[in-house]
Amino acid sequence: MSGHIRRHAAAGAASLLVCGINGAAFAQTTAPPTELPDITVTAPQHHTAPSGPKKPKTRVATASGRRARRAGAVSATPESAEQAQARAVAGQNARLDQARAALLAPTGANTYQMSQQFLQSLPQGTNTTLDKALLQVPGVSQDSAASGELHVRNEHANLQYRINGIMLPDGVGAFGQIIDTGIVGSMALITGALPAQYGLRTAGVLDIQTKTDAFNNSGSVSVYGGSHGNFTTSVDYGGTVGQTQYYVSGRYFGSDVGIENPTPAYNAIHDRTDQEKGFAYVSTAIDPTSRLTYIGGVSNGAYQIPNNPGQTPAFTAYGVSNFDSALLNERQREFNQFNVVAYQKSGDGFDYQVAYFNRYSQLHFMPDPVGDLVFNGVASDVYRQSFVNGIQEDTSYRLGFAHTLKFGFSASAERSLVNNGSTVLPLDASGNPIDAPLSVFDSSAKTGYMFSTYIADEWKITNQLTLNAGLRFDQMWQYVDANQLSPRISLTWKPMDGTTFHAGYARNFTPPEQVLAAPTNLSLVQNTTAQPGTTANDPVLPERSHVFDIGVTQKVYAIPGLEVGMDAYYKIATDLLDDGQFGQAYVLTAFNYAKGTNEGVELKATYDYDNLHLYGNVAIAKQVATTVVSNQYLFSPDDLAFIANNYINTDHAQTLTASVGGWYRWHDTKFSASMIYGSGLRSGFANTGTVPSYSQVNLGVSHDFNIVAPNKPTTLRLDVVNLFDTVYQIRDGSGIGVFAPQYGPRRGVYAGITQKF
């Protein structure tokens, strides 16, 4: 191990002690066989709770995916009082997990499930970041960290994150992901015509269920690293004390390629990152029908902004007119924290959950004060901060066999601050820059409010046909005040076993992120090198849209274990929201197109038989828009004129994306592979061009050794990212809202060890 890695190993250990709560990547924990009546012990899947007398059977998933025998058949020793208590608490929480899943079930929408086993079986396992794992879902495409990391159905941002059904408010970061894959028990990406309980961010909902098999007084510690200076260490532990379950985890990650390399070279210049994450979960059973839960997470990241050597200086500042772009020293820091306290009650057909949540986010971009002036004519020190407090309540009430009434509300207040301290060069009477740098300071602070409420009826017309009809109301008081009443309706039809059709319509209301919609005082930069070519600066508006979605899934019984599906969608938007990086600072700014359409078709297939699991997805999509109607100063006059008279492709749109992968377990060894393909993001004047298509193949192998004990395996793994060392561009530095080129990762070889304890 190099001295560099040793230093960061020590730093990682220290950070874990300081955090106290820890965001771990760990190998799968196999829960002890459990015999409980009328429950499912695996992480809850989204489905409607059975309303008739039929009850689900108890099933316990083993590490290989096979079912374990019932506890009564395999128990070799009498159960202790502590074990009996833990089993009873686990049973109660499992029943409440099922009730919560039914409470927020996305009936009529398109859902793609990813289990804990799925995440652990990817190359790199739970060392895979959340955005990279989501690239294996149909309709999710890759982008650079500066542009949002990923896109769902060709939309920019507009992705909602939920933990155990509770919506997390937006942050302000561009790179950091606060949620670590190690905490995930299962997650579902919900798209299409969303039911009434889902609003605000509507391109997709990532519904994360925390691990449910982590409370057996055990944990794990892991060390993993390899190419590009990558090193990560993590630890987690969970247990049961009386009526309380708890789980804590933490991770340190360091790399010499923290953000995508702007050059095709194997090694990036000035691209170091150091990150820490922590997570805590505590749940206490109050009585047989209710529980109180706390969920908290924190992430802290420091990033060097990578350099692109050989750039030509454009200005003279502080007497410097010749600056080596490889020596620029731009940096960015991000901090995020969230807390959730939820009370859940379930019984007699009446279920509800009420939660308080908050989230604090902070971002600080620090320029190179001389270098940025020499190359760009402006050096911007950007600080963004957001603090959100809110409550969310969801209720479900079963009215006999046929009807389930759902209603709820959410309310939040956000205090945001956006500061931009820029150093610029003044212009003389002829418009030429003068080497006399001056500072300007622009600040915008706002306390904004959001309120949403909904009501819906899930009507089981027959055993095969379900109608879900609802109405949602959203009100925003931010930089712009606006509201909308939004009807939602969908049908789910199961004409035969293994066949499910769904079709739906949703009216959506999407407010801009308050931080990204902060206004800019253009008068401060008049007659300077930061003066825009256009002075129009209308406020950012909420997006309003109509979404139509239809799909089908089919189990192919002629080939046991095979399931295929298709989903098609069409969206018509007014004031379509988009974001872009319009300057050297790695931050996003929002704007609107007057009109836009988004359409696509997604195909998916999974094959699961014994120890073999395969999947494949293909998506064809197109998003176009016309006429910029807010923050017009971000665009050149030529761009504005062209867009006003033409529908253009949005910069984050790709025509074709695909993912393929799977794993095979042979005794205690697991082999895994994954591949992503993209036809290329947009580029050139007004997004009229396309970056070349690309593909990336990853491989992994892991093996469990029973060195300590049979139930405490030692797992070794070896992974290769970008097996063929394909050099491809994600962005080429052109296109709307694109400031610099970014390349996909070069080949990396990584190894690690995980020990259960």
PDB file of N, CA and C in Angstrom, residues 555-564 605-610 612-614:
ATOM      1  N   LYS A 555     -44.854 -12.345 -17.568  1.00  0.00           N
ATOM      2  CA  LYS A 555     -44.020 -13.500 -17.240  1.00  0.00           C
ATOM      3  C   LYS A 555     -44.153 -14.525 -18.361  1.00  0.00           C
ATOM      4  N   VAL A 556     -43.008 -14.987 -18.851  1.00  0.00           N
ATOM      5  CA  VAL A 556     -42.994 -15.944 -19.958  1.00  0.00           C
ATOM      6  C   VAL A 556     -42.859 -17.333 -19.355  1.00  0.00           C
ATOM      7  N   TYR A 557     -43.988 -18.007 -19.174  1.00  0.00           N
ATOM      8  CA  TYR A 557     -43.960 -19.289 -18.478  1.00  0.00           C
ATOM      9  C   TYR A 557     -43.282 -20.377 -19.286  1.00  0.00           C
ATOM     10  N   ALA A 558     -43.209 -20.199 -20.605  1.00  0.00           N
ATOM     11  CA  ALA A 558     -42.496 -21.183 -21.421  1.00  0.00           C
ATOM     12  C   ALA A 558     -41.007 -21.201 -21.103  1.00  0.00           C
ATOM     13  N   ILE A 559     -40.508 -20.084 -20.571  1.00  0.00           N
ATOM     14  CA  ILE A 559     -39.102 -19.988 -20.138  1.00  0.00           C
ATOM     15  C   ILE A 559     -39.131 -19.588 -18.675  1.00  0.00           C
ATOM     16  N   PRO A 560     -39.123 -20.543 -17.750  1.00  0.00           N
ATOM     17  CA  PRO A 560     -39.250 -20.212 -16.322  1.00  0.00           C
ATOM     18  C   PRO A 560     -38.214 -19.184 -15.875  1.00  0.00           C
ATOM     19  N   GLY A 561     -38.704 -18.174 -15.163  1.00  0.00           N
ATOM     20  CA  GLY A 561     -37.817 -17.137 -14.655  1.00  0.00           C
ATOM     21  C   GLY A 561     -37.699 -15.919 -15.547  1.00  0.00           C
ATOM     22  N   LEU A 562     -38.295 -15.930 -16.733  1.00  0.00           N
ATOM     23  CA  LEU A 562     -38.194 -14.811 -17.673  1.00  0.00           C
ATOM     24  C   LEU A 562     -39.408 -13.900 -17.539  1.00  0.00           C
ATOM     25  N   GLU A 563     -39.153 -12.606 -17.433  1.00  0.00           N
ATOM     26  CA  GLU A 563     -40.207 -11.594 -17.418  1.00  0.00           C
ATOM     27  C   GLU A 563     -39.804 -10.462 -18.350  1.00  0.00           C
ATOM     28  N   VAL A 564     -40.734 -10.003 -19.170  1.00  0.00           N
ATOM     29  CA  VAL A 564     -40.460  -8.923 -20.121  1.00  0.00           C
ATOM     30  C   VAL A 564     -41.479  -7.813 -19.900  1.00  0.00           C
ATOM     31  N   ALA A 605     -36.236  -6.634 -19.674  1.00  0.00           N
ATOM     32  CA  ALA A 605     -36.347  -8.080 -19.527  1.00  0.00           C
ATOM     33  C   ALA A 605     -35.469  -8.523 -18.369  1.00  0.00           C
ATOM     34  N   THR A 606     -35.968  -9.469 -17.577  1.00  0.00           N
ATOM     35  CA  THR A 606     -35.172 -10.070 -16.510  1.00  0.00           C
ATOM     36  C   THR A 606     -35.324 -11.581 -16.587  1.00  0.00           C
ATOM     37  N   TYR A 607     -34.250 -12.263 -16.219  1.00  0.00           N
ATOM     38  CA  TYR A 607     -34.263 -13.726 -16.183  1.00  0.00           C
ATOM     39  C   TYR A 607     -33.632 -14.153 -14.864  1.00  0.00           C
ATOM     40  N   ASP A 608     -34.392 -14.903 -14.074  1.00  0.00           N
ATOM     41  CA  ASP A 608     -33.951 -15.290 -12.735  1.00  0.00           C
ATOM     42  C   ASP A 608     -34.240 -16.768 -12.541  1.00  0.00           C
ATOM     43  N   TYR A 609     -33.194 -17.556 -12.558  1.00  0.00           N
ATOM     44  CA  TYR A 609     -33.373 -19.001 -12.398  1.00  0.00           C
ATOM     45  C   TYR A 609     -32.228 -19.554 -11.566  1.00  0.00           C
ATOM     46  N   ASP A 610     -32.575 -20.122 -10.426  1.00  0.00           N
ATOM     47  CA  ASP A 610     -31.601 -20.707  -9.517  1.00  0.00           C
ATOM     48  C   ASP A 610     -30.544 -19.656  -9.159  1.00  0.00           C
ATOM     49  N   LEU A 612     -28.616 -17.933 -11.302  1.00  0.00           N
ATOM     50  CA  LEU A 612     -28.335 -17.056 -12.438  1.00  0.00           C
ATOM     51  C   LEU A 612     -29.389 -15.962 -12.523  1.00  0.00           C
ATOM     52  N   HIS A 613     -28.917 -14.727 -12.634  1.00  0.00           N
ATOM     53  CA  HIS A 613     -29.815 -13.590 -12.813  1.00  0.00           C
ATOM     54  C   HIS A 613     -29.271 -12.716 -13.935  1.00  0.00           C
ATOM     55  N   LEU A 614     -30.129 -12.422 -14.927  1.00  0.00           N
ATOM     56  CA  LEU A 614     -29.754 -11.580 -16.061  1.00  0.00           C
ATOM     57  C   LEU A 614     -30.805 -10.487 -16.243  1.00  0.00           C
TER      58      LEU A 614
END
